Short mmCIF file of C-alpha atoms and ligand atoms in Angstrom, two decimals:
data_model
loop_
_atom_site.label_atom_id
_atom_site.label_comp_id
_atom_site.label_asym_id
_atom_site.label_seq_id
_atom_site.Cartn_x
_atom_site.Cartn_y
_atom_site.Cartn_z
CA GLU A 860 -62.59 -68.41 0.73
CA GLU A 861 -65.14 -70.30 2.83
CA PRO A 862 -68.59 -69.56 2.53
CA ASP A 863 -69.68 -67.22 5.47
CA VAL A 864 -71.54 -68.51 8.16
CA ARG A 865 -74.72 -67.85 6.98
CA ALA A 866 -74.53 -70.57 4.31
CA ALA A 867 -74.73 -72.62 7.12
CA VAL A 868 -77.88 -71.30 9.16
CA PRO A 869 -80.95 -71.96 7.48
CA GLN A 870 -83.04 -70.54 10.02
CA ALA A 871 -81.33 -68.13 10.45
CA GLY A 872 -83.38 -64.98 11.60
CA ASP A 873 -86.02 -66.55 12.82
CA PRO A 874 -87.72 -65.26 15.78
CA SER A 875 -88.54 -68.65 17.39
CA LEU A 876 -84.32 -69.25 17.80
CA VAL A 877 -82.28 -69.20 21.07
CA LEU A 878 -78.58 -70.29 20.68
CA LEU A 879 -78.67 -68.68 16.88
CA ARG A 880 -80.65 -65.82 17.44
CA ARG A 881 -78.48 -63.45 16.54
CA VAL A 882 -76.06 -65.99 13.38
CA GLY A 883 -76.25 -64.25 10.52
CA THR A 884 -78.19 -61.17 11.78
CA VAL A 885 -75.69 -59.95 13.88
CA ASP A 886 -72.16 -58.61 13.06
CA PRO A 887 -69.86 -61.07 14.67
CA ALA A 888 -67.06 -57.89 14.93
CA SER A 889 -69.31 -55.59 16.81
CA LEU A 890 -69.20 -55.51 20.77
CA ASP A 891 -71.46 -52.82 20.82
CA ASP A 892 -73.83 -54.71 18.06
CA TYR A 893 -73.92 -57.82 20.68
CA ARG A 894 -74.77 -55.16 23.48
CA ALA A 895 -77.70 -54.25 21.56
CA ALA A 896 -79.01 -57.19 20.58
CA GLY A 897 -79.07 -58.12 24.69
CA GLY A 898 -75.41 -58.87 24.73
CA TYR A 899 -73.87 -58.91 29.04
CA ALA A 900 -77.98 -58.90 30.21
CA ALA A 901 -77.00 -62.44 31.40
CA LEU A 902 -73.68 -61.54 33.27
CA ARG A 903 -75.37 -58.33 34.72
CA ARG A 904 -78.09 -61.20 36.15
CA ALA A 905 -74.98 -63.04 37.44
CA PHE A 906 -73.45 -60.67 39.17
CA GLN A 907 -77.05 -60.07 41.07
CA LEU A 908 -78.04 -63.81 41.51
CA GLY A 909 -73.81 -64.29 43.08
CA PRO A 910 -72.06 -67.47 42.21
CA LEU A 911 -74.38 -70.09 44.21
CA GLY A 912 -76.59 -68.68 42.61
CA VAL A 913 -75.56 -68.91 39.32
CA VAL A 914 -75.06 -72.87 39.56
CA GLN A 915 -78.54 -72.93 41.29
CA GLU A 916 -79.82 -71.90 38.09
CA VAL A 917 -77.96 -73.74 35.87
CA ALA A 918 -78.71 -77.05 38.17
CA GLU A 919 -82.68 -76.59 38.01
CA ALA A 920 -82.68 -75.61 34.16
CA GLY A 921 -81.49 -79.42 34.05
CA LEU A 922 -78.63 -78.25 31.63
CA VAL A 923 -76.29 -81.03 30.28
CA GLY A 924 -73.19 -80.80 28.66
CA ARG A 925 -73.87 -80.48 24.78
CA GLY A 926 -70.61 -82.51 23.61
CA GLY A 927 -72.09 -85.93 24.01
CA ALA A 928 -71.91 -87.58 27.26
CA ALA A 929 -74.76 -85.89 28.58
CA PHE A 930 -73.34 -85.27 32.26
CA PRO A 931 -75.81 -82.45 34.29
CA ALA A 932 -73.93 -78.91 33.86
CA GLY A 933 -75.15 -77.65 37.13
CA ARG A 934 -73.69 -81.18 39.26
CA LYS A 935 -69.94 -80.54 37.33
CA TRP A 936 -70.26 -76.57 38.39
CA ALA A 937 -70.93 -77.32 41.97
CA ALA A 938 -68.53 -79.93 42.62
CA VAL A 939 -66.19 -77.34 41.16
CA ALA A 940 -67.19 -74.34 43.05
CA GLY A 941 -67.05 -76.52 46.24
CA GLN A 942 -63.15 -77.53 45.84
CA PRO A 943 -60.87 -75.73 48.38
CA ASP A 944 -58.11 -76.40 46.41
CA ARG A 945 -57.25 -73.23 44.54
CA PRO A 946 -56.08 -72.04 41.67
CA HIS A 947 -59.90 -73.50 39.70
CA TYR A 948 -59.16 -73.74 35.59
CA LEU A 949 -61.98 -73.09 32.98
CA VAL A 950 -61.83 -75.18 29.62
CA CYS A 951 -63.42 -74.70 26.93
CA ASN A 952 -63.55 -77.57 24.53
CA ALA A 953 -63.99 -76.10 21.35
CA ASP A 954 -62.09 -78.78 19.21
CA GLU A 955 -64.41 -79.70 17.42
CA SER A 956 -63.76 -82.36 15.39
CA GLU A 957 -66.26 -84.83 15.39
CA PRO A 958 -66.88 -86.09 11.41
CA GLY A 959 -70.34 -84.28 10.58
CA THR A 960 -70.44 -81.79 13.62
CA PHE A 961 -69.78 -78.16 12.66
CA LYS A 962 -72.43 -76.32 15.45
CA ASP A 963 -69.50 -74.88 17.58
CA ARG A 964 -68.32 -73.84 14.99
CA VAL A 965 -71.49 -71.68 13.33
CA LEU A 966 -71.73 -70.36 17.44
CA MET A 967 -67.87 -69.15 17.35
CA GLU A 968 -68.49 -67.45 13.81
CA GLY A 969 -71.72 -66.25 14.36
CA ASP A 970 -71.59 -64.93 17.46
CA PRO A 971 -68.50 -65.06 19.68
CA TYR A 972 -69.20 -62.29 21.80
CA ALA A 973 -72.02 -64.83 23.13
CA LEU A 974 -69.28 -67.53 24.19
CA VAL A 975 -66.70 -64.43 25.91
CA GLU A 976 -69.52 -63.69 28.27
CA ALA A 977 -70.61 -67.31 28.88
CA MET A 978 -67.88 -68.33 29.59
CA THR A 979 -66.86 -65.12 32.04
CA ILE A 980 -70.54 -66.26 33.44
CA ALA A 981 -69.20 -69.90 34.30
CA ALA A 982 -65.84 -68.51 35.88
CA TYR A 983 -67.51 -66.35 37.36
CA ALA A 984 -69.72 -69.38 39.19
CA THR A 985 -66.77 -71.68 39.45
CA GLY A 986 -64.42 -69.42 40.68
CA CYS A 987 -62.00 -69.76 38.19
CA ALA A 988 -59.81 -66.14 37.38
CA LYS A 989 -58.50 -68.15 33.73
CA GLY A 990 -60.04 -69.68 31.27
CA TYR A 991 -58.37 -71.60 28.13
CA LEU A 992 -60.34 -71.84 24.62
CA TYR A 993 -58.77 -74.43 23.86
CA ILE A 994 -59.88 -74.26 20.01
CA ARG A 995 -59.43 -76.90 16.55
CA GLY A 996 -56.53 -75.78 14.47
CA GLU A 997 -59.15 -76.51 11.23
CA TYR A 998 -60.70 -72.76 12.72
CA PRO A 999 -59.11 -70.15 10.78
CA ARG A 1000 -62.05 -67.72 10.66
CA ALA A 1001 -63.58 -69.10 14.61
CA THR A 1002 -60.16 -68.24 15.77
CA ARG A 1003 -59.87 -65.10 14.75
CA ARG A 1004 -63.04 -63.68 15.37
CA LEU A 1005 -62.48 -65.01 18.64
CA GLU A 1006 -58.95 -63.25 19.29
CA HIS A 1007 -60.82 -59.90 18.13
CA ALA A 1008 -63.72 -60.85 20.85
CA ILE A 1009 -61.39 -60.82 23.57
CA ALA A 1010 -59.07 -58.18 22.82
CA ALA A 1011 -62.89 -56.06 22.91
CA ALA A 1012 -64.10 -57.77 25.39
CA ARG A 1013 -61.18 -56.82 27.53
CA ALA A 1014 -60.61 -53.34 26.38
CA ARG A 1015 -64.33 -52.20 27.77
CA GLY A 1016 -63.89 -53.78 30.81
CA LEU A 1017 -65.08 -56.68 30.46
CA LEU A 1018 -62.09 -59.03 30.73
CA GLY A 1019 -59.29 -58.54 33.46
CA ASP A 1020 -58.50 -57.55 36.69
CA ASP A 1021 -62.12 -56.34 37.83
CA LEU A 1022 -64.88 -56.80 35.43
CA LEU A 1023 -67.50 -54.06 35.13
CA GLY A 1024 -66.64 -53.02 38.85
CA GLN A 1025 -67.36 -55.97 40.74
CA GLY A 1026 -63.99 -57.26 41.89
CA PHE A 1027 -64.14 -60.55 40.15
CA ALA A 1028 -60.74 -61.42 37.78
CA PHE A 1029 -61.14 -63.12 34.96
CA ASP A 1030 -59.25 -63.36 31.56
CA ILE A 1031 -59.26 -66.38 28.38
CA GLU A 1032 -56.59 -67.51 26.57
CA ILE A 1033 -56.49 -69.03 23.32
CA ARG A 1034 -55.41 -72.39 22.44
CA ARG A 1035 -55.41 -73.73 19.31
CA GLY A 1036 -55.50 -77.44 18.40
CA ALA A 1037 -53.01 -79.38 15.70
CA GLY A 1038 -55.03 -81.38 13.53
CA ALA A 1039 -55.63 -84.35 16.54
CA TYR A 1040 -59.22 -85.81 17.22
CA ILE A 1041 -58.35 -86.97 20.29
CA CYS A 1042 -57.37 -83.32 22.06
CA GLY A 1043 -60.59 -83.09 21.95
CA GLU A 1044 -61.05 -85.49 24.99
CA GLU A 1045 -61.39 -83.33 28.12
CA THR A 1046 -58.24 -84.89 30.13
CA ALA A 1047 -55.85 -84.72 26.31
CA ILE A 1048 -56.61 -81.64 26.21
CA PHE A 1049 -55.47 -80.25 29.40
CA ASN A 1050 -52.14 -82.48 28.41
CA SER A 1051 -52.26 -80.22 25.23
CA ILE A 1052 -52.45 -77.00 27.29
CA GLU A 1053 -49.75 -77.91 29.67
CA GLY A 1054 -47.79 -79.08 26.40
CA TYR A 1055 -47.61 -82.70 26.46
CA ARG A 1056 -48.35 -85.12 24.11
CA GLY A 1057 -52.64 -84.82 23.74
CA GLU A 1058 -52.86 -88.11 24.61
CA PRO A 1059 -56.53 -89.41 27.16
CA ARG A 1060 -55.46 -89.48 31.08
CA SER A 1061 -57.05 -92.51 33.25
CA LYS A 1062 -60.52 -91.16 34.76
CA PRO A 1063 -61.03 -90.60 37.73
CA PRO A 1064 -59.57 -88.40 38.99
CA PHE A 1065 -62.71 -85.93 37.43
CA PRO A 1066 -61.23 -83.22 36.12
CA VAL A 1067 -63.96 -81.03 38.68
CA GLU A 1068 -60.97 -82.71 41.13
CA LYS A 1069 -57.52 -83.10 39.46
CA GLY A 1070 -57.23 -81.38 36.13
CA LEU A 1071 -55.47 -78.74 34.03
CA PHE A 1072 -52.64 -78.57 36.35
CA GLY A 1073 -53.57 -80.82 38.68
CA LYS A 1074 -56.34 -78.47 39.94
CA PRO A 1075 -60.28 -78.30 40.12
CA THR A 1076 -61.37 -78.15 36.19
CA LEU A 1077 -64.73 -77.07 34.78
CA VAL A 1078 -64.35 -78.33 30.93
CA ASN A 1079 -67.09 -77.86 28.67
CA ASN A 1080 -68.47 -77.66 25.22
CA VAL A 1081 -68.81 -74.34 24.13
CA GLU A 1082 -73.19 -75.24 23.17
CA THR A 1083 -73.15 -76.10 26.71
CA LEU A 1084 -71.74 -72.87 27.87
CA VAL A 1085 -73.68 -70.95 25.51
CA ASN A 1086 -76.91 -72.39 27.14
CA VAL A 1087 -76.05 -70.56 30.15
CA LEU A 1088 -77.16 -67.09 28.76
CA PRO A 1089 -80.59 -67.97 28.31
CA ILE A 1090 -81.19 -69.93 31.39
CA LEU A 1091 -79.87 -66.72 32.98
CA LEU A 1092 -81.99 -64.37 31.10
CA HIS A 1093 -84.98 -66.43 31.38
CA GLY A 1094 -84.39 -68.28 34.59
CA GLY A 1095 -83.56 -72.04 34.59
CA ALA A 1096 -87.29 -73.25 35.31
CA ALA A 1097 -88.57 -71.47 32.30
CA TYR A 1098 -85.63 -73.07 30.22
CA ALA A 1099 -86.54 -76.09 31.87
CA ARG A 1100 -90.09 -75.69 29.72
CA THR A 1101 -88.93 -76.18 27.02
CA GLY A 1102 -87.82 -80.12 25.53
CA THR A 1103 -88.79 -82.92 27.43
CA GLU A 1104 -87.72 -83.86 31.52
CA ALA A 1105 -84.79 -85.33 30.45
CA SER A 1106 -84.05 -83.48 28.09
CA THR A 1107 -84.15 -79.46 28.15
CA GLY A 1108 -83.92 -76.56 26.17
CA THR A 1109 -83.04 -76.81 22.57
CA LYS A 1110 -80.83 -78.63 20.98
CA LEU A 1111 -78.06 -77.43 17.95
CA PHE A 1112 -78.21 -79.89 15.15
CA CYS A 1113 -75.54 -80.88 12.23
CA VAL A 1114 -77.53 -81.79 8.93
CA SER A 1115 -75.32 -82.61 5.94
CA GLY A 1116 -75.76 -85.55 3.39
CA ASN A 1117 -78.25 -86.31 1.09
CA VAL A 1118 -80.67 -83.34 1.87
CA PRO A 1119 -81.70 -80.55 0.25
CA ARG A 1120 -80.35 -77.35 2.88
CA PRO A 1121 -77.82 -79.09 5.18
CA GLY A 1122 -76.82 -76.86 7.46
CA VAL A 1123 -76.62 -76.12 11.56
CA TYR A 1124 -80.33 -76.37 12.62
CA GLU A 1125 -82.39 -75.49 16.31
CA VAL A 1126 -85.32 -77.57 17.62
CA PRO A 1127 -87.03 -77.98 21.14
CA PHE A 1128 -85.19 -81.69 22.75
CA GLY A 1129 -88.55 -83.32 21.60
CA VAL A 1130 -89.08 -83.02 17.50
CA THR A 1131 -89.03 -86.37 15.74
CA LEU A 1132 -86.25 -86.98 13.31
CA ARG A 1133 -88.58 -87.14 10.85
CA GLU A 1134 -89.32 -83.45 11.39
CA LEU A 1135 -86.14 -82.16 11.62
CA LEU A 1136 -85.39 -83.63 7.93
CA THR A 1137 -88.50 -81.87 7.35
CA LEU A 1138 -86.63 -78.87 8.14
CA ALA A 1139 -83.77 -79.84 6.11
CA GLY A 1140 -86.31 -79.89 3.03
CA GLY A 1141 -86.76 -83.93 3.32
CA THR A 1142 -86.19 -87.24 2.10
CA SER A 1143 -86.25 -89.35 -0.68
CA PRO A 1144 -87.45 -92.34 -1.49
CA SER A 1145 -84.49 -93.35 -1.50
CA LEU A 1146 -83.26 -92.70 2.02
CA ARG A 1147 -81.46 -95.68 3.08
CA ALA A 1148 -80.20 -94.76 6.44
CA VAL A 1149 -79.18 -91.77 9.28
CA LEU A 1150 -76.17 -91.62 10.56
CA LEU A 1151 -76.56 -90.39 14.17
CA GLY A 1152 -74.45 -88.85 16.62
CA GLY A 1153 -71.50 -89.25 14.22
CA ALA A 1154 -68.48 -91.83 13.76
CA ALA A 1155 -69.29 -93.00 17.21
CA GLY A 1156 -73.13 -93.48 16.73
CA ALA A 1157 -75.18 -95.63 15.16
CA PHE A 1158 -76.85 -95.98 12.13
CA VAL A 1159 -81.03 -95.16 12.41
CA ARG A 1160 -83.77 -97.36 9.45
CA PRO A 1161 -85.52 -95.08 6.46
CA GLY A 1162 -88.99 -96.88 9.06
CA GLU A 1163 -87.61 -95.50 12.46
CA LEU A 1164 -87.73 -91.35 11.64
CA ASP A 1165 -90.35 -90.61 14.26
CA ILE A 1166 -87.87 -91.34 16.90
CA PRO A 1167 -87.45 -88.47 19.06
CA LEU A 1168 -84.53 -86.38 19.14
CA THR A 1169 -84.14 -86.54 23.10
CA PHE A 1170 -81.18 -88.33 24.73
CA GLU A 1171 -83.42 -90.76 26.47
CA GLY A 1172 -86.02 -91.37 23.04
CA THR A 1173 -82.13 -91.91 21.20
CA ARG A 1174 -81.21 -94.56 23.73
CA ALA A 1175 -84.10 -96.01 24.46
CA ALA A 1176 -84.44 -96.51 20.48
CA GLY A 1177 -80.25 -97.95 21.15
CA ALA A 1178 -78.87 -95.10 19.04
CA THR A 1179 -77.17 -91.56 20.66
CA LEU A 1180 -78.07 -87.82 19.81
CA GLY A 1181 -73.49 -87.26 20.84
CA SER A 1182 -72.66 -83.86 19.79
CA GLY A 1183 -76.09 -83.86 17.42
CA VAL A 1184 -74.46 -85.52 13.53
CA VAL A 1185 -77.10 -85.95 11.68
CA LEU A 1186 -75.80 -87.12 8.10
CA VAL A 1187 -78.66 -88.63 5.53
CA LEU A 1188 -77.45 -91.25 3.46
CA ASP A 1189 -78.99 -92.51 0.32
CA ASP A 1190 -78.65 -95.34 -2.10
CA SER A 1191 -76.72 -93.32 -4.06
CA VAL A 1192 -73.99 -94.46 -0.90
CA ASP A 1193 -71.93 -97.15 -0.81
CA LEU A 1194 -72.39 -98.30 3.56
CA ALA A 1195 -69.09 -100.29 3.04
CA ARG A 1196 -66.74 -97.12 1.66
CA ILE A 1197 -68.83 -95.30 4.76
CA LEU A 1198 -67.82 -97.95 7.48
CA LEU A 1199 -64.43 -97.97 5.73
CA ARG A 1200 -63.78 -94.29 5.83
CA ILE A 1201 -64.64 -94.53 9.77
CA ALA A 1202 -62.45 -97.40 10.37
CA GLU A 1203 -59.78 -95.86 9.24
CA PHE A 1204 -60.36 -92.75 10.88
CA PHE A 1205 -60.74 -93.80 14.04
CA ARG A 1206 -57.13 -95.66 13.55
CA ASP A 1207 -55.56 -92.95 12.11
CA GLU A 1208 -56.43 -90.38 15.40
CA SER A 1209 -56.66 -93.96 17.74
CA CYS A 1210 -53.50 -91.68 20.21
CA GLY A 1211 -51.77 -95.27 20.67
CA GLN A 1212 -51.82 -94.95 24.12
CA CYS A 1213 -53.54 -98.17 24.92
CA VAL A 1214 -53.84 -101.95 23.59
CA PRO A 1215 -57.65 -102.58 22.65
CA CYS A 1216 -57.59 -99.64 20.94
CA ARG A 1217 -54.37 -99.17 19.01
CA VAL A 1218 -54.27 -102.50 17.95
CA GLY A 1219 -58.57 -103.44 17.34
CA THR A 1220 -58.30 -100.09 15.42
CA VAL A 1221 -56.46 -101.30 12.90
CA ARG A 1222 -57.72 -105.02 12.96
CA GLN A 1223 -60.86 -103.70 13.15
CA GLU A 1224 -60.23 -101.64 9.02
CA GLU A 1225 -58.56 -104.71 7.98
CA ALA A 1226 -61.62 -106.91 8.58
CA LEU A 1227 -64.00 -104.20 6.21
CA HIS A 1228 -61.75 -104.16 3.92
CA ARG A 1229 -61.22 -108.24 3.82
CA LEU A 1230 -64.73 -107.87 3.68
CA SER A 1231 -65.82 -105.34 1.10
CA ARG A 1232 -64.09 -107.45 -0.58
CA ALA A 1233 -65.95 -110.72 -0.39
CA PRO A 1234 -68.54 -111.22 2.88
CA ARG A 1235 -66.94 -114.02 5.01
CA SER A 1236 -68.52 -114.71 8.44
CA GLU A 1237 -65.68 -115.17 10.31
CA ASP A 1238 -64.42 -111.26 9.72
CA VAL A 1239 -68.03 -110.32 11.17
CA THR A 1240 -67.04 -112.47 13.67
CA LEU A 1241 -63.95 -110.98 14.29
CA LEU A 1242 -65.36 -107.44 14.20
CA ARG A 1243 -67.10 -108.69 16.95
CA GLU A 1244 -65.49 -109.50 19.26
CA VAL A 1245 -62.47 -106.99 18.36
CA GLY A 1246 -64.89 -103.89 18.92
CA GLN A 1247 -66.36 -105.84 22.15
CA ALA A 1248 -62.95 -105.62 23.19
CA MET A 1249 -62.64 -101.61 22.90
CA ARG A 1250 -65.96 -100.56 24.23
CA ASP A 1251 -64.57 -102.71 27.46
CA ALA A 1252 -61.11 -102.07 27.96
CA SER A 1253 -59.85 -99.09 26.05
CA ILE A 1254 -59.32 -96.30 28.21
CA CYS A 1255 -61.38 -93.41 26.32
CA GLY A 1256 -64.34 -92.37 24.84
CA LEU A 1257 -62.83 -92.65 21.22
CA GLY A 1258 -61.97 -96.54 22.20
CA GLN A 1259 -64.72 -97.13 23.95
CA THR A 1260 -67.13 -96.32 20.72
CA ALA A 1261 -65.01 -97.26 17.91
CA TRP A 1262 -66.91 -99.76 16.78
CA ASN A 1263 -70.23 -98.51 17.24
CA ALA A 1264 -71.03 -97.75 13.99
CA VAL A 1265 -69.70 -100.44 12.72
CA GLU A 1266 -71.92 -102.93 14.82
CA SER A 1267 -74.91 -100.89 14.27
CA ALA A 1268 -74.80 -101.00 10.12
CA ILE A 1269 -74.62 -104.74 10.39
CA ASP A 1270 -76.94 -104.96 13.00
CA ARG A 1271 -79.49 -102.57 11.46
CA LEU A 1272 -79.01 -102.20 8.33
CA GLY A 1273 -77.53 -106.01 6.94
CA VAL A 1274 -74.22 -104.59 5.53
CA PHE A 1275 -72.57 -107.53 5.04
CA PRO A 1276 -74.76 -110.17 4.99
CA ALA A 1277 -73.72 -113.63 6.44
CA PRO A 1278 -72.71 -115.49 2.99
CA SER A 1279 -75.84 -118.46 2.34
CA PRO A 1280 -74.33 -121.40 3.83
CA VAL A 1281 -72.90 -123.97 0.88
CA PRO A 1282 -76.09 -127.10 0.69
CA SER A 1283 -74.15 -130.34 1.83
CA SER A 1284 -73.38 -132.53 -0.74
CA PRO A 1285 -75.70 -135.94 -0.46
CA GLU A 1286 -72.45 -138.44 -0.13
CA ALA A 1287 -71.26 -135.76 3.18
CA SER A 1288 -75.00 -136.70 4.67
C1 L3W B 2383 -67.92 -85.38 37.98
C2 L3W B 2383 -68.05 -87.65 38.09
N1 L3W B 2383 -67.83 -85.08 36.94
C3 L3W B 2383 -68.30 -87.68 34.54
C4 L3W B 2383 -67.96 -85.50 33.87
C5 L3W B 2383 -66.29 -85.58 33.47
C6 L3W B 2383 -66.54 -85.39 31.48
C7 L3W B 2383 -68.33 -85.65 31.87
C8 L3W B 2383 -68.96 -86.71 30.46
O1 L3W B 2383 -67.03 -88.24 26.44
C9 L3W B 2383 -68.82 -88.86 24.86
C10 L3W B 2383 -68.82 -89.98 23.68
C11 L3W B 2383 -69.30 -89.14 22.22
N2 L3W B 2383 -68.12 -86.73 38.90
C12 L3W B 2383 -68.27 -87.40 36.40
C13 L3W B 2383 -67.75 -86.82 35.98
N3 L3W B 2383 -68.21 -86.41 34.94
N4 L3W B 2383 -68.50 -88.15 35.84
O2 L3W B 2383 -68.97 -85.54 33.21
O3 L3W B 2383 -67.77 -87.80 30.76
P1 L3W B 2383 -67.89 -89.65 30.07
O4 L3W B 2383 -66.98 -90.14 30.87
O5 L3W B 2383 -69.32 -89.87 30.30
O6 L3W B 2383 -67.67 -88.94 29.23
P2 L3W B 2383 -66.40 -87.88 27.67
O7 L3W B 2383 -65.55 -88.53 27.81
O8 L3W B 2383 -66.29 -86.60 27.99
C14 L3W B 2383 -67.46 -88.68 25.36
C15 L3W B 2383 -68.61 -88.17 22.01
O9 L3W B 2383 -68.06 -87.64 23.57
N5 L3W B 2383 -67.25 -88.43 21.71
C16 L3W B 2383 -67.15 -87.05 20.33
C17 L3W B 2383 -67.61 -86.09 20.51
C18 L3W B 2383 -67.13 -84.81 20.11
C19 L3W B 2383 -67.51 -83.82 19.94
C20 L3W B 2383 -67.19 -82.80 19.02
O10 L3W B 2383 -66.66 -82.94 18.11
N6 L3W B 2383 -67.58 -81.35 19.49
O11 L3W B 2383 -68.26 -83.97 21.27
C21 L3W B 2383 -66.84 -89.65 21.38
O12 L3W B 2383 -66.92 -90.52 21.93
O13 L3W B 2383 -70.94 -89.05 22.53
O14 L3W B 2383 -70.62 -89.50 24.45
O15 L3W B 2383 -66.25 -84.28 31.57
O16 L3W B 2383 -65.10 -85.34 33.26
N7 L3W B 2383 -68.27 -89.04 39.25
FE1 SF4 B 2384 -55.43 -93.44 22.86
FE2 SF4 B 2384 -57.21 -94.95 21.71
FE3 SF4 B 2384 -56.81 -95.63 24.73
FE4 SF4 B 2384 -58.26 -92.91 24.16
S1 SF4 B 2384 -58.40 -95.40 23.50
S2 SF4 B 2384 -56.65 -94.02 25.33
S3 SF4 B 2384 -57.54 -92.72 21.77
S4 SF4 B 2384 -55.65 -95.06 22.55
#
């Protein structure tokens, strides 16, 4: 039996938490507990505001997507709400598969009704009668808890034909992934739900216009949706007072690796990486690097721990927040092996649909294997050329970001330094 969710939330019970405030303190099976802890007050508020009012609050909050791309949620919601084509669909992306990411799992296992309520609000605001919760196949406990929460909500009239007597109909169907990372890409999810191979579609058209079954579709990550609850409870403007101007609210970070207290941490945007790591027990003098943003992210050096954890701050430092991965590596870790593992992951998970990614991820892994045996500057040059081709010409985010971590390890950490030139012999001169 896997350890329960509480073990993954070192801050459980801290009254300053927003997104994690119920995790580890309420019974995730009990709708009564959820309501007693403030559940369903946000949906009631949504009904008072009306669909347009909800979209306005989300826009005013400055909420941006938490899956890695940070697209403004208010713009997405307004775009779906304004589409004349019907029906509209809602898809919650719960296919959390980025290596080192486990925040959505903690939310779903520890506070499943929050996601059900947040999906209901999103559907109400954007005119969706049907929602799909696309959940990672390797999350059986989260799936069971959500199945239970959906059934309990339906039994109490919180899902179904006429929610709380408001004349609004909405229901949620769970679809389980089957182990492919690419099925977390939003358009690959649509193909998977429709019964096709989980391959990304070319964008545009964006899902807001033509998504699931060719209809306007709102796709948001679990954490993005759960943020809508505090936004409605306190108002968008109040929500936006936490964090920075461009990164509002709080963020869940998945801290793992060589730290004393790994787990999911919730902090306001703007705290520094050093402050976050202090919460997790601090780092040792043997710290070598921190991988920020996951396999598609970048390495940060020990001298850069004062980087502010915001979208703009990490971008300015040549890194990314991604989905919130903070993987701490000390000098006991063989970095070349970590890079090989990342390259193997992308090669394995590439759907193979487009050449730059299908071939590039293989070439990248081969070059890293050669480099781990003997540094050769030709292989570093090859990695750069292949990496640039993947970034420029791949259809989706997997191929576009498959070289990010390797590039940053070479450029920022000095992995695979160029061999010193062989001194020229006196005869040659
Ligand atoms: C309407 C436009 N909508 C963009 C929408 C688009 C999508 C969102 C972001 O994710 C990230 C990467 C990694 N009109 C629009 C529009 N949209 N322009 O905005 O779009 P995009 O294309 O920037 O990003 P994306 O392909 O959705 C790429 C991260 O994902 N990643 C892995 C993430 C893994 C997890 C996890 O395991 N939980 O999140 C890998 O690449 O950080 O930034 O909805 O439709 N003009
Ligand atoms: Fe598939 Fe890779 Fe192309 Fe994405 S970039 S569509 S994963 S082959």
